[in-house]
Amino acid sequence: MVKAEERNRLPREFFTRDGITVARELLGKILVHETPEGTVRGVITEVESYMGEDDKGSHAYGGRRTGRTEPMFHIGGTSYVYLIYGMYCCMNIVAAAEDVPQAVLIRSVVPADGESRERMARLRSQRAPRGQAPRSIEKHLADGPGKLCIAMGITRADNDQDLTRSGSFYVTEGIEVDPARILAGKRIGIDYAEEAADFLWRFYLKEEGL
DNA sequence: CGGCTGATCGTG
DNA sequence: ACGATCAGCCGA
């Protein structure tokens, strides 16, 4: 007997489309991570597209295929988790076909239920670098790529996983999103990307209200 | 709320 | 050296 959640898992065909379509469609979907501490579910509210070899903002720009970027070249539906600034992780979901290095950076989620909210708060609290936990965990539970990974227990151990098959890491249907509620803006933190820094490839939901 | 800065380390 | 970042601290 399968869990209802398993029946709603997004299939390969969802992810093997272009990175902008997948990014927009991911808004409102639920990222699920089953950890030893329990299952954490987050509704995706902000994403960014990284569009492959020609995108100066992408790790795969110029076809750069190394140990780190390898997962980006795998088939749509693969996870790409990497360490950033020596202390945080960023979580991406690869899009498109194999050898087409497009990916969607998950920038923000909100807890899908009360249990997830509690687990996110605990995970964020227990990882207090020097001293006390962050000031306002409640208001900023998972509203950033690094915070999101901490809140959902996502680490580099979750890199290069097939989200369409993994038993503990996947995406399911979520809330219905009116396309009119999707806003677009410039991607964050890629000032070095020249003209690509101005592309409106960041998508987010108007009003975090849900 | 906006700007500045230190922390920290795998990757190329 | 350099980040697809975060949190604390400052000033307005």
JSON list of N, CA, C and O in Angstrom, two decimals, chain A residues 58-110:
[
{"chain": "A", "resi": 58, "resn": "SER", "atom": "N", "xyz": [25.38, 30.72, -14.72]},
{"chain": "A", "resi": 58, "resn": "SER", "atom": "CA", "xyz": [25.31, 29.30, -14.34]},
{"chain": "A", "resi": 58, "resn": "SER", "atom": "C", "xyz": [26.67, 28.67, -14.07]},
{"chain": "A", "resi": 58, "resn": "SER", "atom": "O", "xyz": [27.66, 29.02, -14.71]},
{"chain": "A", "resi": 59, "resn": "HIS", "atom": "N", "xyz": [26.68, 27.73, -13.15]},
{"chain": "A", "resi": 59, "resn": "HIS", "atom": "CA", "xyz": [27.91, 26.98, -12.87]},
{"chain": "A", "resi": 59, "resn": "HIS", "atom": "C", "xyz": [28.33, 26.20, -14.10]},
{"chain": "A", "resi": 59, "resn": "HIS", "atom": "O", "xyz": [29.49, 25.83, -14.24]},
{"chain": "A", "resi": 60, "resn": "ALA", "atom": "N", "xyz": [27.38, 25.95, -15.00]},
{"chain": "A", "resi": 60, "resn": "ALA", "atom": "CA", "xyz": [27.68, 25.14, -16.19]},
{"chain": "A", "resi": 60, "resn": "ALA", "atom": "C", "xyz": [27.99, 26.01, -17.40]},
{"chain": "A", "resi": 60, "resn": "ALA", "atom": "O", "xyz": [28.06, 25.53, -18.53]},
{"chain": "A", "resi": 61, "resn": "TYR", "atom": "N", "xyz": [28.20, 27.32, -17.15]},
{"chain": "A", "resi": 61, "resn": "TYR", "atom": "CA", "xyz": [28.50, 28.23, -18.27]},
{"chain": "A", "resi": 61, "resn": "TYR", "atom": "C", "xyz": [29.72, 27.75, -19.05]},
{"chain": "A", "resi": 61, "resn": "TYR", "atom": "O", "xyz": [30.74, 27.36, -18.47]},
{"chain": "A", "resi": 62, "resn": "GLY", "atom": "N", "xyz": [29.57, 27.78, -20.37]},
{"chain": "A", "resi": 62, "resn": "GLY", "atom": "CA", "xyz": [30.67, 27.34, -21.22]},
{"chain": "A", "resi": 62, "resn": "GLY", "atom": "C", "xyz": [30.83, 25.83, -21.24]},
{"chain": "A", "resi": 62, "resn": "GLY", "atom": "O", "xyz": [31.84, 25.31, -21.70]},
{"chain": "A", "resi": 63, "resn": "GLY", "atom": "N", "xyz": [29.82, 25.15, -20.72]},
{"chain": "A", "resi": 63, "resn": "GLY", "atom": "CA", "xyz": [29.88, 23.69, -20.71]},
{"chain": "A", "resi": 63, "resn": "GLY", "atom": "C", "xyz": [30.79, 23.14, -19.63]},
{"chain": "A", "resi": 63, "resn": "GLY", "atom": "O", "xyz": [31.24, 22.00, -19.70]},
{"chain": "A", "resi": 64, "resn": "ARG", "atom": "N", "xyz": [31.06, 23.97, -18.62]},
{"chain": "A", "resi": 64, "resn": "ARG", "atom": "CA", "xyz": [31.95, 23.56, -17.53]},
{"chain": "A", "resi": 64, "resn": "ARG", "atom": "C", "xyz": [31.38, 22.33, -16.80]},
{"chain": "A", "resi": 64, "resn": "ARG", "atom": "O", "xyz": [30.40, 22.40, -16.08]},
{"chain": "A", "resi": 65, "resn": "ARG", "atom": "N", "xyz": [31.98, 21.20, -17.04]},
{"chain": "A", "resi": 65, "resn": "ARG", "atom": "CA", "xyz": [31.51, 19.94, -16.45]},
{"chain": "A", "resi": 65, "resn": "ARG", "atom": "C", "xyz": [32.61, 19.38, -15.56]},
{"chain": "A", "resi": 65, "resn": "ARG", "atom": "O", "xyz": [33.62, 18.85, -16.04]},
{"chain": "A", "resi": 66, "resn": "THR", "atom": "N", "xyz": [32.44, 19.52, -14.26]},
{"chain": "A", "resi": 66, "resn": "THR", "atom": "CA", "xyz": [33.45, 19.09, -13.29]},
{"chain": "A", "resi": 66, "resn": "THR", "atom": "C", "xyz": [32.79, 18.21, -12.25]},
{"chain": "A", "resi": 66, "resn": "THR", "atom": "O", "xyz": [31.60, 17.93, -12.33]},
{"chain": "A", "resi": 67, "resn": "GLY", "atom": "N", "xyz": [33.54, 17.81, -11.28]},
{"chain": "A", "resi": 67, "resn": "GLY", "atom": "CA", "xyz": [32.98, 16.98, -10.22]},
{"chain": "A", "resi": 67, "resn": "GLY", "atom": "C", "xyz": [31.79, 17.66, -9.58]},
{"chain": "A", "resi": 67, "resn": "GLY", "atom": "O", "xyz": [30.77, 17.02, -9.31]},
{"chain": "A", "resi": 68, "resn": "ARG", "atom": "N", "xyz": [31.91, 18.95, -9.35]},
{"chain": "A", "resi": 68, "resn": "ARG", "atom": "CA", "xyz": [30.81, 19.66, -8.70]},
{"chain": "A", "resi": 68, "resn": "ARG", "atom": "C", "xyz": [29.59, 19.79, -9.60]},
{"chain": "A", "resi": 68, "resn": "ARG", "atom": "O", "xyz": [28.47, 19.55, -9.18]},
{"chain": "A", "resi": 69, "resn": "THR", "atom": "N", "xyz": [29.80, 20.22, -10.85]},
{"chain": "A", "resi": 69, "resn": "THR", "atom": "CA", "xyz": [28.66, 20.50, -11.73]},
{"chain": "A", "resi": 69, "resn": "THR", "atom": "C", "xyz": [28.06, 19.27, -12.41]},
{"chain": "A", "resi": 69, "resn": "THR", "atom": "O", "xyz": [27.02, 19.37, -13.06]},
{"chain": "A", "resi": 70, "resn": "GLU", "atom": "N", "xyz": [28.69, 18.15, -12.24]},
{"chain": "A", "resi": 70, "resn": "GLU", "atom": "CA", "xyz": [28.23, 16.93, -12.90]},
{"chain": "A", "resi": 70, "resn": "GLU", "atom": "C", "xyz": [26.71, 16.69, -12.82]},
{"chain": "A", "resi": 70, "resn": "GLU", "atom": "O", "xyz": [26.08, 16.39, -13.84]},
{"chain": "A", "resi": 71, "resn": "PRO", "atom": "N", "xyz": [26.09, 16.81, -11.65]},
{"chain": "A", "resi": 71, "resn": "PRO", "atom": "CA", "xyz": [24.65, 16.53, -11.56]},
{"chain": "A", "resi": 71, "resn": "PRO", "atom": "C", "xyz": [23.81, 17.41, -12.48]},
{"chain": "A", "resi": 71, "resn": "PRO", "atom": "O", "xyz": [22.75, 16.99, -12.93]},
{"chain": "A", "resi": 72, "resn": "MET", "atom": "N", "xyz": [24.29, 18.62, -12.79]},
{"chain": "A", "resi": 72, "resn": "MET", "atom": "CA", "xyz": [23.53, 19.51, -13.68]},
{"chain": "A", "resi": 72, "resn": "MET", "atom": "C", "xyz": [23.37, 18.90, -15.06]},
{"chain": "A", "resi": 72, "resn": "MET", "atom": "O", "xyz": [22.45, 19.25, -15.80]},
{"chain": "A", "resi": 73, "resn": "PHE", "atom": "N", "xyz": [24.28, 18.01, -15.43]},
{"chain": "A", "resi": 73, "resn": "PHE", "atom": "CA", "xyz": [24.23, 17.40, -16.75]},
{"chain": "A", "resi": 73, "resn": "PHE", "atom": "C", "xyz": [23.38, 16.14, -16.77]},
{"chain": "A", "resi": 73, "resn": "PHE", "atom": "O", "xyz": [23.19, 15.53, -17.80]},
{"chain": "A", "resi": 74, "resn": "HIS", "atom": "N", "xyz": [22.89, 15.76, -15.58]},
{"chain": "A", "resi": 74, "resn": "HIS", "atom": "CA", "xyz": [22.06, 14.56, -15.52]},
{"chain": "A", "resi": 74, "resn": "HIS", "atom": "C", "xyz": [20.63, 14.90, -15.91]},
{"chain": "A", "resi": 74, "resn": "HIS", "atom": "O", "xyz": [20.28, 16.06, -16.14]},
{"chain": "A", "resi": 75, "resn": "ILE", "atom": "N", "xyz": [19.79, 13.87, -15.97]},
{"chain": "A", "resi": 75, "resn": "ILE", "atom": "CA", "xyz": [18.44, 14.06, -16.47]},
{"chain": "A", "resi": 75, "resn": "ILE", "atom": "C", "xyz": [17.57, 14.90, -15.53]},
{"chain": "A", "resi": 75, "resn": "ILE", "atom": "O", "xyz": [17.81, 14.92, -14.32]},
{"chain": "A", "resi": 76, "resn": "GLY", "atom": "N", "xyz": [16.59, 15.59, -16.11]},
{"chain": "A", "resi": 76, "resn": "GLY", "atom": "CA", "xyz": [15.67, 16.40, -15.32]},
{"chain": "A", "resi": 76, "resn": "GLY", "atom": "C", "xyz": [15.07, 15.58, -14.19]},
{"chain": "A", "resi": 76, "resn": "GLY", "atom": "O", "xyz": [14.69, 14.43, -14.38]},
{"chain": "A", "resi": 77, "resn": "GLY", "atom": "N", "xyz": [15.02, 16.20, -13.00]},
{"chain": "A", "resi": 77, "resn": "GLY", "atom": "CA", "xyz": [14.50, 15.48, -11.83]},
{"chain": "A", "resi": 77, "resn": "GLY", "atom": "C", "xyz": [15.61, 15.09, -10.87]},
{"chain": "A", "resi": 77, "resn": "GLY", "atom": "O", "xyz": [15.34, 14.56, -9.79]},
{"chain": "A", "resi": 78, "resn": "THR", "atom": "N", "xyz": [16.85, 15.40, -11.26]},
{"chain": "A", "resi": 78, "resn": "THR", "atom": "CA", "xyz": [18.00, 15.10, -10.40]},
{"chain": "A", "resi": 78, "resn": "THR", "atom": "C", "xyz": [18.23, 16.29, -9.45]},
{"chain": "A", "resi": 78, "resn": "THR", "atom": "O", "xyz": [17.97, 17.43, -9.81]},
{"chain": "A", "resi": 79, "resn": "SER", "atom": "N", "xyz": [18.71, 16.01, -8.23]},
{"chain": "A", "resi": 79, "resn": "SER", "atom": "CA", "xyz": [19.02, 17.10, -7.31]},
{"chain": "A", "resi": 79, "resn": "SER", "atom": "C", "xyz": [20.45, 17.57, -7.53]},
{"chain": "A", "resi": 79, "resn": "SER", "atom": "O", "xyz": [21.32, 16.78, -7.92]},
{"chain": "A", "resi": 80, "resn": "TYR", "atom": "N", "xyz": [20.67, 18.86, -7.29]},
{"chain": "A", "resi": 80, "resn": "TYR", "atom": "CA", "xyz": [22.03, 19.42, -7.38]},
{"chain": "A", "resi": 80, "resn": "TYR", "atom": "C", "xyz": [22.20, 20.28, -6.13]},
{"chain": "A", "resi": 80, "resn": "TYR", "atom": "O", "xyz": [21.64, 21.37, -6.04]},
{"chain": "A", "resi": 81, "resn": "VAL", "atom": "N", "xyz": [22.91, 19.74, -5.16]},
{"chain": "A", "resi": 81, "resn": "VAL", "atom": "CA", "xyz": [23.13, 20.44, -3.89]},
{"chain": "A", "resi": 81, "resn": "VAL", "atom": "C", "xyz": [24.61, 20.73, -3.74]},
{"chain": "A", "resi": 81, "resn": "VAL", "atom": "O", "xyz": [25.44, 19.83, -3.86]},
{"chain": "A", "resi": 82, "resn": "TYR", "atom": "N", "xyz": [24.96, 21.98, -3.52]},
{"chain": "A", "resi": 82, "resn": "TYR", "atom": "CA", "xyz": [26.38, 22.33, -3.40]},
{"chain": "A", "resi": 82, "resn": "TYR", "atom": "C", "xyz": [26.61, 23.26, -2.23]},
{"chain": "A", "resi": 82, "resn": "TYR", "atom": "O", "xyz": [25.70, 23.92, -1.74]},
{"chain": "A", "resi": 83, "resn": "LEU", "atom": "N", "xyz": [27.85, 23.28, -1.78]},
{"chain": "A", "resi": 83, "resn": "LEU", "atom": "CA", "xyz": [28.24, 24.13, -0.66]},
{"chain": "A", "resi": 83, "resn": "LEU", "atom": "C", "xyz": [28.57, 25.52, -1.17]},
{"chain": "A", "resi": 83, "resn": "LEU", "atom": "O", "xyz": [29.26, 25.68, -2.17]},
{"chain": "A", "resi": 84, "resn": "ILE", "atom": "N", "xyz": [28.04, 26.54, -0.48]},
{"chain": "A", "resi": 84, "resn": "ILE", "atom": "CA", "xyz": [28.31, 27.91, -0.91]},
{"chain": "A", "resi": 84, "resn": "ILE", "atom": "C", "xyz": [28.87, 28.71, 0.26]},
{"chain": "A", "resi": 84, "resn": "ILE", "atom": "O", "xyz": [28.45, 28.54, 1.40]},
{"chain": "A", "resi": 85, "resn": "TYR", "atom": "N", "xyz": [29.82, 29.55, 0.01]},
{"chain": "A", "resi": 85, "resn": "TYR", "atom": "CA", "xyz": [30.46, 30.38, 1.02]},
{"chain": "A", "resi": 85, "resn": "TYR", "atom": "C", "xyz": [30.97, 29.55, 2.20]},
{"chain": "A", "resi": 85, "resn": "TYR", "atom": "O", "xyz": [30.98, 30.03, 3.33]},
{"chain": "A", "resi": 86, "resn": "GLY", "atom": "N", "xyz": [31.37, 28.33, 1.89]},
{"chain": "A", "resi": 86, "resn": "GLY", "atom": "CA", "xyz": [31.97, 27.51, 2.93]},
{"chain": "A", "resi": 86, "resn": "GLY", "atom": "C", "xyz": [31.08, 27.04, 4.04]},
{"chain": "A", "resi": 86, "resn": "GLY", "atom": "O", "xyz": [31.51, 26.24, 4.87]},
{"chain": "A", "resi": 87, "resn": "MET", "atom": "N", "xyz": [29.83, 27.51, 4.10]},
{"chain": "A", "resi": 87, "resn": "MET", "atom": "CA", "xyz": [29.00, 27.14, 5.25]},
{"chain": "A", "resi": 87, "resn": "MET", "atom": "C", "xyz": [27.52, 26.93, 5.00]},
{"chain": "A", "resi": 87, "resn": "MET", "atom": "O", "xyz": [26.80, 26.57, 5.93]},
{"chain": "A", "resi": 88, "resn": "TYR", "atom": "N", "xyz": [27.08, 27.12, 3.77]},
{"chain": "A", "resi": 88, "resn": "TYR", "atom": "CA", "xyz": [25.66, 26.90, 3.49]},
{"chain": "A", "resi": 88, "resn": "TYR", "atom": "C", "xyz": [25.52, 26.02, 2.26]},
{"chain": "A", "resi": 88, "resn": "TYR", "atom": "O", "xyz": [26.44, 25.89, 1.48]},
{"chain": "A", "resi": 89, "resn": "CYS", "atom": "N", "xyz": [24.34, 25.42, 2.11]},
{"chain": "A", "resi": 89, "resn": "CYS", "atom": "CA", "xyz": [24.06, 24.63, 0.93]},
{"chain": "A", "resi": 89, "resn": "CYS", "atom": "C", "xyz": [23.00, 25.34, 0.09]},
{"chain": "A", "resi": 89, "resn": "CYS", "atom": "O", "xyz": [22.20, 26.10, 0.62]},
{"chain": "A", "resi": 90, "resn": "CYS", "atom": "N", "xyz": [23.04, 25.10, -1.21]},
{"chain": "A", "resi": 90, "resn": "CYS", "atom": "CA", "xyz": [21.99, 25.57, -2.09]},
{"chain": "A", "resi": 90, "resn": "CYS", "atom": "C", "xyz": [21.41, 24.34, -2.77]},
{"chain": "A", "resi": 90, "resn": "CYS", "atom": "O", "xyz": [22.14, 23.45, -3.19]},
{"chain": "A", "resi": 91, "resn": "MET", "atom": "N", "xyz": [20.08, 24.30, -2.88]},
{"chain": "A", "resi": 91, "resn": "MET", "atom": "CA", "xyz": [19.41, 23.15, -3.44]},
{"chain": "A", "resi": 91, "resn": "MET", "atom": "C", "xyz": [18.78, 23.48, -4.79]},
{"chain": "A", "resi": 91, "resn": "MET", "atom": "O", "xyz": [18.01, 24.44, -4.89]},
{"chain": "A", "resi": 92, "resn": "ASN", "atom": "N", "xyz": [19.14, 22.72, -5.79]},
{"chain": "A", "resi": 92, "resn": "ASN", "atom": "CA", "xyz": [18.58, 22.90, -7.13]},
{"chain": "A", "resi": 92, "resn": "ASN", "atom": "C", "xyz": [17.93, 21.62, -7.60]},
{"chain": "A", "resi": 92, "resn": "ASN", "atom": "O", "xyz": [18.27, 20.52, -7.15]},
{"chain": "A", "resi": 93, "resn": "ILE", "atom": "N", "xyz": [16.98, 21.78, -8.54]},
{"chain": "A", "resi": 93, "resn": "ILE", "atom": "CA", "xyz": [16.40, 20.62, -9.20]},
{"chain": "A", "resi": 93, "resn": "ILE", "atom": "C", "xyz": [16.76, 20.78, -10.68]},
{"chain": "A", "resi": 93, "resn": "ILE", "atom": "O", "xyz": [16.46, 21.80, -11.30]},
{"chain": "A", "resi": 94, "resn": "VAL", "atom": "N", "xyz": [17.42, 19.77, -11.21]},
{"chain": "A", "resi": 94, "resn": "VAL", "atom": "CA", "xyz": [17.85, 19.81, -12.60]},
{"chain": "A", "resi": 94, "resn": "VAL", "atom": "C", "xyz": [16.63, 19.71, -13.52]},
{"chain": "A", "resi": 94, "resn": "VAL", "atom": "O", "xyz": [15.68, 18.99, -13.22]},
{"chain": "A", "resi": 95, "resn": "ALA", "atom": "N", "xyz": [16.69, 20.47, -14.63]},
{"chain": "A", "resi": 95, "resn": "ALA", "atom": "CA", "xyz": [15.60, 20.43, -15.61]},
{"chain": "A", "resi": 95, "resn": "ALA", "atom": "C", "xyz": [16.14, 19.90, -16.94]},
{"chain": "A", "resi": 95, "resn": "ALA", "atom": "O", "xyz": [17.33, 19.64, -17.07]},
{"chain": "A", "resi": 96, "resn": "ALA", "atom": "N", "xyz": [15.24, 19.72, -17.87]},
{"chain": "A", "resi": 96, "resn": "ALA", "atom": "CA", "xyz": [15.57, 19.34, -19.25]},
{"chain": "A", "resi": 96, "resn": "ALA", "atom": "C", "xyz": [16.16, 17.93, -19.39]},
{"chain": "A", "resi": 96, "resn": "ALA", "atom": "O", "xyz": [16.14, 17.13, -18.46]},
{"chain": "A", "resi": 97, "resn": "ALA", "atom": "N", "xyz": [16.69, 17.69, -20.59]},
{"chain": "A", "resi": 97, "resn": "ALA", "atom": "CA", "xyz": [17.19, 16.35, -20.93]},
{"chain": "A", "resi": 97, "resn": "ALA", "atom": "C", "xyz": [18.60, 16.13, -20.40]},
{"chain": "A", "resi": 97, "resn": "ALA", "atom": "O", "xyz": [19.26, 17.08, -19.97]},
{"chain": "A", "resi": 98, "resn": "GLU", "atom": "N", "xyz": [19.03, 14.90, -20.44]},
{"chain": "A", "resi": 98, "resn": "GLU", "atom": "CA", "xyz": [20.39, 14.58, -20.03]},
{"chain": "A", "resi": 98, "resn": "GLU", "atom": "C", "xyz": [21.36, 15.36, -20.91]},
{"chain": "A", "resi": 98, "resn": "GLU", "atom": "O", "xyz": [21.08, 15.61, -22.08]},
{"chain": "A", "resi": 99, "resn": "ASP", "atom": "N", "xyz": [22.46, 15.81, -20.32]},
{"chain": "A", "resi": 99, "resn": "ASP", "atom": "CA", "xyz": [23.50, 16.58, -21.02]},
{"chain": "A", "resi": 99, "resn": "ASP", "atom": "C", "xyz": [23.09, 18.01, -21.36]},
{"chain": "A", "resi": 99, "resn": "ASP", "atom": "O", "xyz": [23.82, 18.71, -22.05]},
{"chain": "A", "resi": 100, "resn": "VAL", "atom": "N", "xyz": [21.91, 18.42, -20.92]},
{"chain": "A", "resi": 100, "resn": "VAL", "atom": "CA", "xyz": [21.49, 19.82, -21.06]},
{"chain": "A", "resi": 100, "resn": "VAL", "atom": "C", "xyz": [21.46, 20.38, -19.64]},
{"chain": "A", "resi": 100, "resn": "VAL", "atom": "O", "xyz": [20.53, 20.13, -18.90]},
{"chain": "A", "resi": 101, "resn": "PRO", "atom": "N", "xyz": [22.52, 21.12, -19.25]},
{"chain": "A", "resi": 101, "resn": "PRO", "atom": "CA", "xyz": [22.71, 21.51, -17.84]},
{"chain": "A", "resi": 101, "resn": "PRO", "atom": "C", "xyz": [21.86, 22.69, -17.36]},
{"chain": "A", "resi": 101, "resn": "PRO", "atom": "O", "xyz": [22.38, 23.72, -16.97]},
{"chain": "A", "resi": 102, "resn": "GLN", "atom": "N", "xyz": [20.54, 22.50, -17.37]},
{"chain": "A", "resi": 102, "resn": "GLN", "atom": "CA", "xyz": [19.66, 23.54, -16.84]},
{"chain": "A", "resi": 102, "resn": "GLN", "atom": "C", "xyz": [19.22, 23.11, -15.46]},
{"chain": "A", "resi": 102, "resn": "GLN", "atom": "O", "xyz": [19.10, 21.92, -15.18]},
{"chain": "A", "resi": 103, "resn": "ALA", "atom": "N", "xyz": [18.97, 24.10, -14.59]},
{"chain": "A", "resi": 103, "resn": "ALA", "atom": "CA", "xyz": [18.54, 23.75, -13.23]},
{"chain": "A", "resi": 103, "resn": "ALA", "atom": "C", "xyz": [17.73, 24.88, -12.62]},
{"chain": "A", "resi": 103, "resn": "ALA", "atom": "O", "xyz": [17.77, 26.02, -13.09]},
{"chain": "A", "resi": 104, "resn": "VAL", "atom": "N", "xyz": [16.97, 24.54, -11.59]},
{"chain": "A", "resi": 104, "resn": "VAL", "atom": "CA", "xyz": [16.15, 25.52, -10.89]},
{"chain": "A", "resi": 104, "resn": "VAL", "atom": "C", "xyz": [16.61, 25.59, -9.44]},
{"chain": "A", "resi": 104, "resn": "VAL", "atom": "O", "xyz": [16.55, 24.59, -8.72]},
{"chain": "A", "resi": 105, "resn": "LEU", "atom": "N", "xyz": [17.09, 26.75, -9.02]},
{"chain": "A", "resi": 105, "resn": "LEU", "atom": "CA", "xyz": [17.49, 26.96, -7.63]},
{"chain": "A", "resi": 105, "resn": "LEU", "atom": "C", "xyz": [16.24, 27.22, -6.81]},
{"chain": "A", "resi": 105, "resn": "LEU", "atom": "O", "xyz": [15.44, 28.08, -7.15]},
{"chain": "A", "resi": 106, "resn": "ILE", "atom": "N", "xyz": [16.06, 26.45, -5.74]},
{"chain": "A", "resi": 106, "resn": "ILE", "atom": "CA", "xyz": [14.92, 26.69, -4.86]},
{"chain": "A", "resi": 106, "resn": "ILE", "atom": "C", "xyz": [15.36, 27.74, -3.85]},
{"chain": "A", "resi": 106, "resn": "ILE", "atom": "O", "xyz": [16.26, 27.49, -3.04]},
{"chain": "A", "resi": 107, "resn": "ARG", "atom": "N", "xyz": [14.75, 28.91, -3.89]},
{"chain": "A", "resi": 107, "resn": "ARG", "atom": "CA", "xyz": [15.18, 30.02, -3.03]},
{"chain": "A", "resi": 107, "resn": "ARG", "atom": "C", "xyz": [14.37, 30.18, -1.76]},
{"chain": "A", "resi": 107, "resn": "ARG", "atom": "O", "xyz": [14.83, 30.81, -0.79]},
{"chain": "A", "resi": 108, "resn": "SER", "atom": "N", "xyz": [13.13, 29.69, -1.77]},
{"chain": "A", "resi": 108, "resn": "SER", "atom": "CA", "xyz": [12.30, 29.91, -0.58]},
{"chain": "A", "resi": 108, "resn": "SER", "atom": "C", "xyz": [11.14, 28.92, -0.52]},
{"chain": "A", "resi": 108, "resn": "SER", "atom": "O", "xyz": [10.55, 28.57, -1.54]},
{"chain": "A", "resi": 109, "resn": "VAL", "atom": "N", "xyz": [10.85, 28.47, 0.67]},
{"chain": "A", "resi": 109, "resn": "VAL", "atom": "CA", "xyz": [9.66, 27.64, 0.90]},
{"chain": "A", "resi": 109, "resn": "VAL", "atom": "C", "xyz": [8.99, 28.10, 2.19]},
{"chain": "A", "resi": 109, "resn": "VAL", "atom": "O", "xyz": [9.62, 28.77, 3.01]},
{"chain": "A", "resi": 110, "resn": "VAL", "atom": "N", "xyz": [7.72, 27.73, 2.34]},
{"chain": "A", "resi": 110, "resn": "VAL", "atom": "CA", "xyz": [7.03, 27.96, 3.62]},
{"chain": "A", "resi": 110, "resn": "VAL", "atom": "C", "xyz": [6.51, 26.59, 4.05]},
{"chain": "A", "resi": 110, "resn": "VAL", "atom": "O", "xyz": [6.18, 25.76, 3.21]}
]
